GROMACS .gro file of C-alpha atoms in nm:
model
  198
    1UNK     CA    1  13.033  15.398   3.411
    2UNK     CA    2  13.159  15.505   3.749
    3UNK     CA    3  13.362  15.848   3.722
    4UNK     CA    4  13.637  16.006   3.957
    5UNK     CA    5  13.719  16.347   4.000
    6UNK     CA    6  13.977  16.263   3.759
    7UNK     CA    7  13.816  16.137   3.514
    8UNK     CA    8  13.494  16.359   3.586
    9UNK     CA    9  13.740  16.657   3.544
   10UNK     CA   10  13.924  16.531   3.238
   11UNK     CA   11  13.534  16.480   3.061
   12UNK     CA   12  13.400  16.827   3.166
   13UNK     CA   13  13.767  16.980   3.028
   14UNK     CA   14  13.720  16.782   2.675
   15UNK     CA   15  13.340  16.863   2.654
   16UNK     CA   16  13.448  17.214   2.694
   17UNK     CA   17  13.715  17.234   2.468
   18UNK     CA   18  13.865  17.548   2.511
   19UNK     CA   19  14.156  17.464   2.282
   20UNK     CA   20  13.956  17.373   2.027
   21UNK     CA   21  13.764  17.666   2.054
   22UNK     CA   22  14.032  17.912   2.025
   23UNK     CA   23  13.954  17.982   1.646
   24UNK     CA   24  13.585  18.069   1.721
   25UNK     CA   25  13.741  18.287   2.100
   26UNK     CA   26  13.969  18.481   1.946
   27UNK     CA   27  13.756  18.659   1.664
   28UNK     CA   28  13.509  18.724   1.900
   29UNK     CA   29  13.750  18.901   2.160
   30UNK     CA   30  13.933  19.080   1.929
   31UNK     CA   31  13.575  19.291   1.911
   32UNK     CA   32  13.601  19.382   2.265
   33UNK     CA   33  13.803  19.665   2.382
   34UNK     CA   34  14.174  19.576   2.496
   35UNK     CA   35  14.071  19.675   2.881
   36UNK     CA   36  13.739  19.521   2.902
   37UNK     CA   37  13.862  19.192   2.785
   38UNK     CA   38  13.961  19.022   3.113
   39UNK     CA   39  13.644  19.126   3.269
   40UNK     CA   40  13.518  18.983   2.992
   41UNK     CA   41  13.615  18.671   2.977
   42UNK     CA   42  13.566  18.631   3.374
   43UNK     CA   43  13.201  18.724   3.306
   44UNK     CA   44  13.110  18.494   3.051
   45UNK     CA   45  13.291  18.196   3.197
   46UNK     CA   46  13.101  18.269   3.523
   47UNK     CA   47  12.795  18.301   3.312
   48UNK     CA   48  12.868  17.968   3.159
   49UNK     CA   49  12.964  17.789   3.518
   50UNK     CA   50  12.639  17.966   3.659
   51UNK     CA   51  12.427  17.775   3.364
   52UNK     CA   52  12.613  17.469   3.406
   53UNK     CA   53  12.555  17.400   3.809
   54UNK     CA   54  12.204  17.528   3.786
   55UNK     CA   55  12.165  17.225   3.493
   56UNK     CA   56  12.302  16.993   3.702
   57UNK     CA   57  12.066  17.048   3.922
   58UNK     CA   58  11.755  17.102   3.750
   59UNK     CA   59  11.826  17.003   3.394
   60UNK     CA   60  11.638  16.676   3.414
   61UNK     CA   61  11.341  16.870   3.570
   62UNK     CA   62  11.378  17.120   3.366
   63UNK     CA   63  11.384  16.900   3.044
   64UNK     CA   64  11.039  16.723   3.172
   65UNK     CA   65  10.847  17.030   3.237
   66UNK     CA   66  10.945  17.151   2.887
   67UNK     CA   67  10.877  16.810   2.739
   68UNK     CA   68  11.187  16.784   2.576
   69UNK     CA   69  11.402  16.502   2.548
   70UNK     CA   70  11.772  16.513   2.541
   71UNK     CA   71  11.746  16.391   2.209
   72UNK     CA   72  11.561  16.741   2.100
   73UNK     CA   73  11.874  16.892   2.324
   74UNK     CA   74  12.159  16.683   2.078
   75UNK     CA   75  11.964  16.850   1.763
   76UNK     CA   76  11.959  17.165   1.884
   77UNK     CA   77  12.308  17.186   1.933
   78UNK     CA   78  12.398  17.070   1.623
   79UNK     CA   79  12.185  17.268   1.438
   80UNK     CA   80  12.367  17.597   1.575
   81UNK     CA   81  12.688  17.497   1.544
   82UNK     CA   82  12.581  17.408   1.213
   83UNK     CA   83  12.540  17.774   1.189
   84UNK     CA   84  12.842  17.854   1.357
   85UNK     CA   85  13.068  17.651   1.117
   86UNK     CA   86  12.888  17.786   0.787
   87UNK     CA   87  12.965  18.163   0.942
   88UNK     CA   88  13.362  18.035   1.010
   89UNK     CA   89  13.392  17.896   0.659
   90UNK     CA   90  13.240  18.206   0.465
   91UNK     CA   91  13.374  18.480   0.688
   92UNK     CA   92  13.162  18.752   0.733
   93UNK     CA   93  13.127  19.165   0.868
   94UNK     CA   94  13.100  19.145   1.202
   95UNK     CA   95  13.301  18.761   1.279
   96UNK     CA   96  13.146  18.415   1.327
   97UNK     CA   97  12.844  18.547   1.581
   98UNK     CA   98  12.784  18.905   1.360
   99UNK     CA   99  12.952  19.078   1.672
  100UNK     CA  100  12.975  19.448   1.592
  101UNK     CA  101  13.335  19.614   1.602
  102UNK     CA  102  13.361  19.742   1.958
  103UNK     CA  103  13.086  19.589   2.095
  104UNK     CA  104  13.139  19.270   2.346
  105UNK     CA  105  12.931  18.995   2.373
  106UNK     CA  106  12.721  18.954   2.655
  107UNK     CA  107  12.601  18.516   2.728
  108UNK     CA  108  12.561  18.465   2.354
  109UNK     CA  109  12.794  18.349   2.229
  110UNK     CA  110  13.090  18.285   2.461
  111UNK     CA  111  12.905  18.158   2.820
  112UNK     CA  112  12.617  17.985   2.585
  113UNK     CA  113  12.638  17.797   2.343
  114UNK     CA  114  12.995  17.808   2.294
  115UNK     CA  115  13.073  17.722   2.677
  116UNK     CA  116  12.793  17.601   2.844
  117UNK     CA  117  12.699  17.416   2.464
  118UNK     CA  118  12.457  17.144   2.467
  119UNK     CA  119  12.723  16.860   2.520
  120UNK     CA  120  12.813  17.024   2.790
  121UNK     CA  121  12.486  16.984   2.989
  122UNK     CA  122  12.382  16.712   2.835
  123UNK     CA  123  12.788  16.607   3.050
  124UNK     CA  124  12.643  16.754   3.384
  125UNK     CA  125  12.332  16.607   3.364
  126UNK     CA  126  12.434  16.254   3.333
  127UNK     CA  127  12.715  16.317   3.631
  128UNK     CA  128  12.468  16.441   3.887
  129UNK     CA  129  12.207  16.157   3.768
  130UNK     CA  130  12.387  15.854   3.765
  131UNK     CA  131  12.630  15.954   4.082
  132UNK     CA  132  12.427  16.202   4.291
  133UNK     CA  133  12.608  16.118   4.632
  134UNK     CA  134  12.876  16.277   4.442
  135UNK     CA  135  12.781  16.618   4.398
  136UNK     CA  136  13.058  16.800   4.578
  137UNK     CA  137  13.309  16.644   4.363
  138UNK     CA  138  13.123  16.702   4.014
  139UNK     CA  139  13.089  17.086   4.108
  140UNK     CA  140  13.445  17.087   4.195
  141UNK     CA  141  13.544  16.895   3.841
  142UNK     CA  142  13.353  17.164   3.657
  143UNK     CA  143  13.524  17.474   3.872
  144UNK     CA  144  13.820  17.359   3.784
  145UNK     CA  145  13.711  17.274   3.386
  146UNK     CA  146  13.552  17.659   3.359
  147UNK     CA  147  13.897  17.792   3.547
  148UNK     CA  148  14.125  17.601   3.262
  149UNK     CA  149  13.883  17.749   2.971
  150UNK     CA  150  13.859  18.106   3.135
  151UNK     CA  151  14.270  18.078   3.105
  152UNK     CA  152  14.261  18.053   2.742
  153UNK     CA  153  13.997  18.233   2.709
  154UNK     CA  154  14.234  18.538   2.871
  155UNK     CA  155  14.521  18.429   2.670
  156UNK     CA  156  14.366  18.442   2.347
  157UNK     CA  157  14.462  18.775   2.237
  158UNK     CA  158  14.852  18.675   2.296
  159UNK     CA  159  14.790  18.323   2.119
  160UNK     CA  160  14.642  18.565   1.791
  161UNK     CA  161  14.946  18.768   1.839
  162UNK     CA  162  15.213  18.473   1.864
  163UNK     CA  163  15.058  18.284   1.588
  164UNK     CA  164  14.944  18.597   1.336
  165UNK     CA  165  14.656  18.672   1.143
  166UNK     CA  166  14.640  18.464   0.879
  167UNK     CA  167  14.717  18.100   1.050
  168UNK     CA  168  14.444  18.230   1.311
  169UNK     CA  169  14.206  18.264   0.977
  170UNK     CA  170  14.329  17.943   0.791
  171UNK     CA  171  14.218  17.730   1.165
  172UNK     CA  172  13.883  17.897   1.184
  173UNK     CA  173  13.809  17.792   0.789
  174UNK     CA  174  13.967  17.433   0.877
  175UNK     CA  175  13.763  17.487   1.265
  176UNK     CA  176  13.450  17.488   1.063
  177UNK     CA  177  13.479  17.249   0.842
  178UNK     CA  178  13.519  17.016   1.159
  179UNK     CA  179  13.275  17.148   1.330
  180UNK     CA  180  13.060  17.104   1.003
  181UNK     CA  181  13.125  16.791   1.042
  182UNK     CA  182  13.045  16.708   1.456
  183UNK     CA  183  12.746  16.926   1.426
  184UNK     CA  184  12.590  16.690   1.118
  185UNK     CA  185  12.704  16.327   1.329
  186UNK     CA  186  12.519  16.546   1.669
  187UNK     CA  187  12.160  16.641   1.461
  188UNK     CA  188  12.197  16.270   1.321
  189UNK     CA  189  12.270  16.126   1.645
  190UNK     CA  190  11.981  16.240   1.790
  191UNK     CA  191  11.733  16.182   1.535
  192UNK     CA  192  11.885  15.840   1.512
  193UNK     CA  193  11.768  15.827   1.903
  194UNK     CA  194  11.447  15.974   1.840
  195UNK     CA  195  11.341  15.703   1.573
  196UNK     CA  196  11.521  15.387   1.684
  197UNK     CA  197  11.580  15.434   2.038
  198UNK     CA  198  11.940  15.427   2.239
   0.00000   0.00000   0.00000
């Protein structure tokens, strides 16, 4: 399938999910220190963008030095958000990632896997493989995905604040049990493409 920036843009930005991922953002930043949080968030979506272009770049070479398969990539992923939704549904000290009070997180688990997840690269990768020409346009798509989710990555704190505690906790509990769910159909998807082929 031939993308535009568009629809290229539009992909990367529902890969990414940064809506979606507010229940699993905002526990996490509410760790982090009320002036360091914009840095924050700047830092880890840069993180994430940084591990994103260098994947689109390298990932398949990457991928074949390792001999790994993006198969082994789609179980991965689902196994730690597996993880990820258990910790949402039985809420724990320390939040979803066991983030000490006060103490912000630095890649794991805001730029990786949260940002730059395994769908995400998995996205890149199959941009810059079956368009390569095209490069210019799906680095531009992906600057402009990371800038949306670094927005509401910022606004986080206000969204907790507008919306209050307790619906922020009832749509991390309901946020895991759907990610529950798309992390089992990911770890079955791939062993599905393991055994049987595509």
């Amino acid at each position: 399938m031939d993308h535009s920036f568009l629809s290229a843009f539009i992909l990367l930005l529902l890969v990414l999910d940064p809506l979606g991922s507010l229940p699993v953002f905002i526990p996490i930043m509410r760790s982090v220190p009320p002036k360091r949080r914009r840095l924050v968030a700047v830092r880890e979506v840069g993180i994430a963008f940084g591990v994103l272009f260098a994947f689109m770049f390298f990932g398949d070479a990457f991928l074949r030095v390792m001999r790994l398969s993006e198969r082994s990539l789609e179980v991965a992923g689902g196994v730690i958000l597996l993880m990820v939704a258990i910790r949402m549904i039985f809420s724990q000290e320390g939040g979803v990632y066991g983030t000490p009070e006060g103490k912000e997180p630095l890649i794991f688990p805001l730029a990786v896997p949260l940002l730059a997840g395994p769908s995400a690269m998995a996205t890149v990768l199959l941009l810059a493989s079956s368009q390569p020409g095209r490069m210019v346009e799906w680095i531009a798509a992906l600057a402009g995905a990371m800038v949306v989710s670094g927005a509401v990555l910022m606004l986080c704190d206000r969204i907790r604040k507008l919306l209050g505690d307790s619906v922020v906790s009832a749509l991390e509990k309901l946020m895991g049990l759907v990610l529950t769910a798309i992390a089992v159909e990911m770890i079955l998807a791939g062993l599905k493409r393991y055994f049987f082929g595509n």
